[in-house]
Amino acid sequence: MPRVRLAREAATSDVWDWRRTPPAATLRLEPPVTLTVDHDRAPDDPRGPLLAGLRGLTVSIIGYGNQGRAHAQNLRDSGVEVVVGARDQSRSGGLARADGFIARAVRDASAAGDLVIVALPDEVHGEVCARDILPALQPTAVIGFLHGLSVHFGHVLPPAEVGVVMVAPKGPGATLRQRYLEGRGIPCLLAVHGASGAAATDATETPMARALELGLAWASGLGCGRAGIVHTSFAHEAETDLFGEQAVLCGGAMALAQAAFETLVEHGYPEELAYLECVHELKQVVDLLFERGFAGMRRAISNTAEFGAYRAGPILVDDAVRGRLRELLESIRRGDFARAFAEDTARGMPWFNEQRRIAASHPIDRAGAVVRTWMPWMLGSGNTAGWSQNSNDQHSDETR
């Protein structure tokens, strides 16, 4: 695994002097990393379309939450035969039938699929795969995952003769579906279990080769080939995905916004004003970052905001924070998070549910609710076109 080195000029004083040039930070990847990225093939490509790998085959999607629903609908619209695996009388099974799919019991759907996609919450993969999916697979079937966690950390142990592939779209199910309908797509990561990164394209063993062929077709059928199918490994996807969620997307960014909100409120500023400044405007800046990158975002903000960012950034993210980020990454790579998640799940999630209860009682949500009433078009925006925007995008009631 390549090492990331951060070269940083040592501060000459314990007190930050804003008039001084900020410490130089240079990120170097050693050795250079080259990613293999596939796209949908041109109509005249003699190899044929990527989607041809699923021609005449059946894809079984186990679970019909946000990701499962998007995968099922996109693949069906791409001409692939899709069956949904769901519990009898379940809400998601009823939704799948209402969407026009055949919904079968999980074991029956697993037996019917040439490619069996596990679209269930990570925490139930081990139990459901061992009990219902792996024993029912056809001899030549490939099992697919949307995230590398359960395979990489050993919660699921597929037999050596079974091809295992991962296609992980880099966005929620609702976005995957919407981009497909627009004729666009979102990038995805693709990995074959037992292969590593770019070497996955050189897999020669039959289960791995079949997994790669069906994985590329799966990704293409989702519309991801329009944006980029990035080859990686189960380990790299699992570790970087968990780190990104915890360090930035769902952990770091939310914790920083909440701490900033609390700082303003404890100094006497109205909650709604604190929410506007520290949370509501965040989307607008992140949209600029998403669309234009760091340099483009900076060009779009005021000189005041940019000047302040150069001052505050090194104060908030100092060497101590960088050290904690490294500790967080090493903890994830050691499997500490995966073990803690599995242990809490086995006990009925008491710690997780208590954290949810505490978070739900924070005044930041009360302030946000008030702010949203000022903009009627935002009311109900958490549910678009019938899509449930649950915090767990793989959420499904197909867990037991």
Short mmCIF file of C-alpha atoms in Angstrom, two decimals, residues 166-393:
data_model
loop_
_atom_site.label_atom_id
_atom_site.label_comp_id
_atom_site.label_asym_id
_atom_site.label_seq_id
_atom_site.Cartn_x
_atom_site.Cartn_y
_atom_site.Cartn_z
CA MET A 166 -17.98 -5.61 -5.73
CA VAL A 167 -19.57 -2.67 -7.54
CA ALA A 168 -19.77 0.36 -5.25
CA PRO A 169 -21.43 3.43 -6.80
CA LYS A 170 -20.05 6.62 -5.30
CA GLY A 171 -23.40 8.11 -4.38
CA PRO A 172 -26.76 7.24 -2.82
CA GLY A 173 -29.33 5.12 -4.59
CA ALA A 174 -31.61 8.03 -5.43
CA THR A 175 -28.74 9.82 -7.19
CA LEU A 176 -27.73 6.65 -9.04
CA ARG A 177 -31.27 6.32 -10.37
CA GLN A 178 -31.71 10.00 -11.21
CA ARG A 179 -28.43 10.23 -13.13
CA TYR A 180 -29.35 7.11 -15.10
CA LEU A 181 -32.71 8.61 -16.09
CA GLU A 182 -30.90 11.78 -17.18
CA GLY A 183 -28.66 9.75 -19.50
CA ARG A 184 -25.69 10.32 -17.23
CA GLY A 185 -24.13 8.27 -14.46
CA ILE A 186 -21.99 8.35 -11.35
CA PRO A 187 -18.57 6.70 -10.94
CA CYS A 188 -18.28 3.37 -9.18
CA LEU A 189 -15.51 1.25 -7.74
CA LEU A 190 -15.12 -2.32 -8.98
CA ALA A 191 -13.12 -5.07 -7.30
CA VAL A 192 -12.78 -8.83 -7.73
CA HIS A 193 -12.08 -10.74 -4.52
CA GLY A 194 -8.65 -12.28 -4.73
CA ALA A 195 -7.38 -9.74 -7.25
CA SER A 196 -5.72 -6.44 -6.40
CA GLY A 197 -6.56 -3.13 -8.02
CA ALA A 198 -5.52 -2.80 -11.63
CA ALA A 199 -4.43 -6.44 -11.64
CA ALA A 200 -8.10 -7.40 -11.50
CA THR A 201 -8.26 -6.97 -15.27
CA ASP A 202 -5.65 -9.73 -15.62
CA ALA A 203 -7.56 -12.31 -13.58
CA THR A 204 -7.27 -15.66 -15.37
CA GLU A 205 -8.84 -18.15 -12.94
CA THR A 206 -12.35 -19.03 -14.00
CA PRO A 207 -14.30 -17.74 -10.94
CA MET A 208 -12.32 -14.48 -10.94
CA ALA A 209 -12.62 -14.01 -14.71
CA ARG A 210 -16.37 -14.63 -14.60
CA ALA A 211 -16.73 -12.28 -11.63
CA LEU A 212 -14.88 -9.55 -13.54
CA GLU A 213 -17.01 -10.04 -16.67
CA LEU A 214 -20.29 -9.90 -14.75
CA GLY A 215 -19.06 -7.04 -12.57
CA LEU A 216 -18.23 -4.87 -15.57
CA ALA A 217 -21.63 -5.66 -17.09
CA TRP A 218 -23.35 -4.87 -13.78
CA ALA A 219 -21.56 -1.52 -13.51
CA SER A 220 -22.39 -0.68 -17.11
CA GLY A 221 -26.04 -1.57 -16.60
CA LEU A 222 -26.21 0.84 -13.69
CA GLY A 223 -24.99 3.67 -15.91
CA CYS A 224 -21.64 3.89 -14.12
CA GLY A 225 -19.75 3.22 -17.35
CA ARG A 226 -20.87 6.65 -18.54
CA ALA A 227 -18.85 8.25 -15.71
CA GLY A 228 -16.08 5.76 -14.91
CA ILE A 229 -15.65 2.24 -13.54
CA VAL A 230 -12.59 2.47 -11.28
CA HIS A 231 -10.74 -0.78 -10.56
CA THR A 232 -9.61 -1.24 -6.99
CA SER A 233 -9.52 -3.95 -4.30
CA PHE A 234 -11.95 -4.93 -1.57
CA ALA A 235 -9.40 -3.74 1.00
CA HIS A 236 -8.87 -0.32 -0.53
CA GLU A 237 -12.59 0.29 -1.01
CA ALA A 238 -13.52 -0.80 2.51
CA GLU A 239 -10.75 1.14 4.24
CA THR A 240 -11.04 4.38 2.25
CA ASP A 241 -14.85 4.33 2.37
CA LEU A 242 -14.93 3.94 6.16
CA PHE A 243 -12.21 6.53 6.63
CA GLY A 244 -13.90 9.07 4.35
CA GLU A 245 -17.25 8.60 6.10
CA GLN A 246 -15.77 8.90 9.57
CA ALA A 247 -13.09 11.54 9.01
CA VAL A 248 -15.09 13.87 6.76
CA LEU A 249 -18.47 13.02 5.29
CA CYS A 250 -20.49 11.81 8.26
CA GLY A 251 -18.17 12.17 11.24
CA GLY A 252 -15.73 15.05 10.87
CA ALA A 253 -17.88 17.50 8.89
CA MET A 254 -20.94 17.02 11.10
CA ALA A 255 -18.93 17.18 14.31
CA LEU A 256 -17.20 20.38 13.19
CA ALA A 257 -20.48 22.00 12.12
CA GLN A 258 -22.10 21.04 15.41
CA ALA A 259 -19.15 22.32 17.47
CA ALA A 260 -19.20 25.62 15.57
CA PHE A 261 -22.95 25.91 16.13
CA GLU A 262 -22.49 25.27 19.87
CA THR A 263 -19.70 27.87 20.06
CA LEU A 264 -21.89 30.60 18.59
CA VAL A 265 -24.90 29.71 20.75
CA GLU A 266 -22.92 29.59 23.98
CA HIS A 267 -21.69 33.11 23.17
CA GLY A 268 -25.22 34.42 22.91
CA TYR A 269 -26.02 34.22 19.21
CA PRO A 270 -29.49 33.00 18.18
CA GLU A 271 -29.69 29.30 17.32
CA GLU A 272 -31.23 29.97 13.92
CA LEU A 273 -28.46 32.40 12.98
CA ALA A 274 -25.83 29.89 14.11
CA TYR A 275 -27.52 27.20 12.02
CA LEU A 276 -27.61 29.39 8.92
CA GLU A 277 -23.92 30.21 9.18
CA CYS A 278 -22.55 26.82 10.19
CA VAL A 279 -24.88 24.29 8.56
CA HIS A 280 -27.29 25.73 5.99
CA GLU A 281 -24.63 27.45 3.89
CA LEU A 282 -22.41 24.38 3.96
CA LYS A 283 -24.26 22.79 1.04
CA GLN A 284 -23.67 25.79 -1.19
CA VAL A 285 -19.92 25.69 -0.61
CA VAL A 286 -19.75 21.90 -0.94
CA ASP A 287 -21.64 22.13 -4.24
CA LEU A 288 -18.96 24.52 -5.51
CA LEU A 289 -16.25 22.15 -4.30
CA PHE A 290 -17.98 19.20 -5.99
CA GLU A 291 -18.43 21.02 -9.30
CA ARG A 292 -15.21 23.04 -9.51
CA GLY A 293 -12.62 21.52 -7.15
CA PHE A 294 -10.69 23.41 -4.47
CA ALA A 295 -9.23 26.07 -6.74
CA GLY A 296 -12.54 26.69 -8.50
CA MET A 297 -14.38 26.95 -5.20
CA ARG A 298 -11.92 29.52 -3.92
CA ARG A 299 -12.38 31.58 -7.07
CA ALA A 300 -16.13 31.61 -6.45
CA ILE A 301 -16.03 32.94 -2.86
CA SER A 302 -15.22 36.41 -1.60
CA ASN A 303 -11.71 37.58 -0.78
CA THR A 304 -12.89 37.91 2.82
CA ALA A 305 -13.95 34.27 2.99
CA GLU A 306 -10.78 33.05 1.26
CA PHE A 307 -8.52 35.15 3.49
CA GLY A 308 -10.28 33.77 6.55
CA ALA A 309 -9.96 30.22 5.28
CA TYR A 310 -6.19 30.53 4.96
CA ARG A 311 -6.02 31.89 8.50
CA ALA A 312 -8.33 29.41 10.18
CA GLY A 313 -7.47 26.20 8.33
CA PRO A 314 -4.04 25.60 9.91
CA ILE A 315 -5.43 26.49 13.36
CA LEU A 316 -8.27 23.96 13.14
CA VAL A 317 -6.35 21.22 11.33
CA ASP A 318 -2.96 21.18 13.00
CA ASP A 319 -0.42 18.40 13.45
CA ALA A 320 -2.39 16.98 16.38
CA VAL A 321 -5.47 16.58 14.18
CA ARG A 322 -3.40 14.99 11.42
CA GLY A 323 -2.03 12.56 13.98
CA ARG A 324 -5.56 11.62 15.06
CA LEU A 325 -6.52 11.11 11.41
CA ARG A 326 -3.63 8.67 11.02
CA GLU A 327 -4.70 6.90 14.21
CA LEU A 328 -8.27 6.66 12.89
CA LEU A 329 -7.07 5.15 9.61
CA GLU A 330 -4.85 2.61 11.37
CA SER A 331 -7.75 1.64 13.65
CA ILE A 332 -9.93 1.00 10.61
CA ARG A 333 -7.22 -1.00 8.86
CA ARG A 334 -6.65 -3.14 11.97
CA GLY A 335 -10.35 -4.03 11.94
CA ASP A 336 -11.18 -2.23 15.21
CA PHE A 337 -14.22 -0.51 13.72
CA ALA A 338 -15.51 -3.66 12.01
CA ARG A 339 -15.19 -5.62 15.28
CA ALA A 340 -16.92 -2.93 17.33
CA PHE A 341 -19.74 -2.68 14.79
CA ALA A 342 -20.22 -6.46 14.76
CA GLU A 343 -20.13 -6.72 18.56
CA ASP A 344 -22.69 -3.93 19.07
CA THR A 345 -24.92 -5.50 16.39
CA ALA A 346 -24.76 -8.88 18.16
CA ARG A 347 -25.96 -7.21 21.38
CA GLY A 348 -28.91 -5.54 19.66
CA MET A 349 -27.08 -2.24 18.97
CA PRO A 350 -27.42 -0.66 22.45
CA TRP A 351 -24.51 1.78 21.96
CA PHE A 352 -25.59 2.73 18.44
CA ASN A 353 -29.19 3.36 19.48
CA GLU A 354 -28.10 5.44 22.47
CA GLN A 355 -25.94 7.62 20.23
CA ARG A 356 -28.92 8.11 17.91
CA ARG A 357 -31.07 9.13 20.87
CA ILE A 358 -28.49 11.65 22.08
CA ALA A 359 -27.98 13.10 18.60
CA ALA A 360 -31.72 13.47 18.02
CA SER A 361 -32.09 15.60 21.14
CA HIS A 362 -29.50 18.21 20.10
CA PRO A 363 -30.86 21.74 19.56
CA ILE A 364 -29.17 21.95 16.14
CA ASP A 365 -32.05 19.97 14.63
CA ARG A 366 -34.61 22.21 16.30
CA ALA A 367 -32.92 25.24 14.79
CA GLY A 368 -32.71 23.56 11.39
CA ALA A 369 -36.43 22.76 11.44
CA VAL A 370 -37.22 26.43 12.08
CA VAL A 371 -34.91 27.61 9.29
CA ARG A 372 -36.52 25.23 6.81
CA THR A 373 -39.98 26.63 7.56
CA TRP A 374 -38.78 29.95 6.15
CA MET A 375 -38.35 28.21 2.78
CA PRO A 376 -41.53 26.23 2.04
CA TRP A 377 -39.96 24.53 -0.95
CA MET A 378 -37.56 22.75 1.40
CA LEU A 379 -40.31 21.17 3.50
CA GLY A 380 -40.49 17.48 2.73
CA SER A 381 -37.31 17.64 0.64
CA GLY A 382 -36.02 14.51 2.38
CA ASN A 383 -38.31 12.39 0.23
CA THR A 384 -38.06 12.81 -3.53
CA ALA A 385 -40.15 10.87 -6.03
CA GLY A 386 -41.02 8.20 -3.50
CA TRP A 387 -37.42 7.47 -2.53
CA SER A 388 -36.74 7.03 1.17
CA GLN A 389 -33.63 8.93 2.17
CA ASN A 390 -32.67 6.79 5.16
CA SER A 391 -29.33 7.54 6.78
CA ASN A 392 -28.20 4.05 5.78
CA ASP A 393 -28.46 4.03 2.01
#
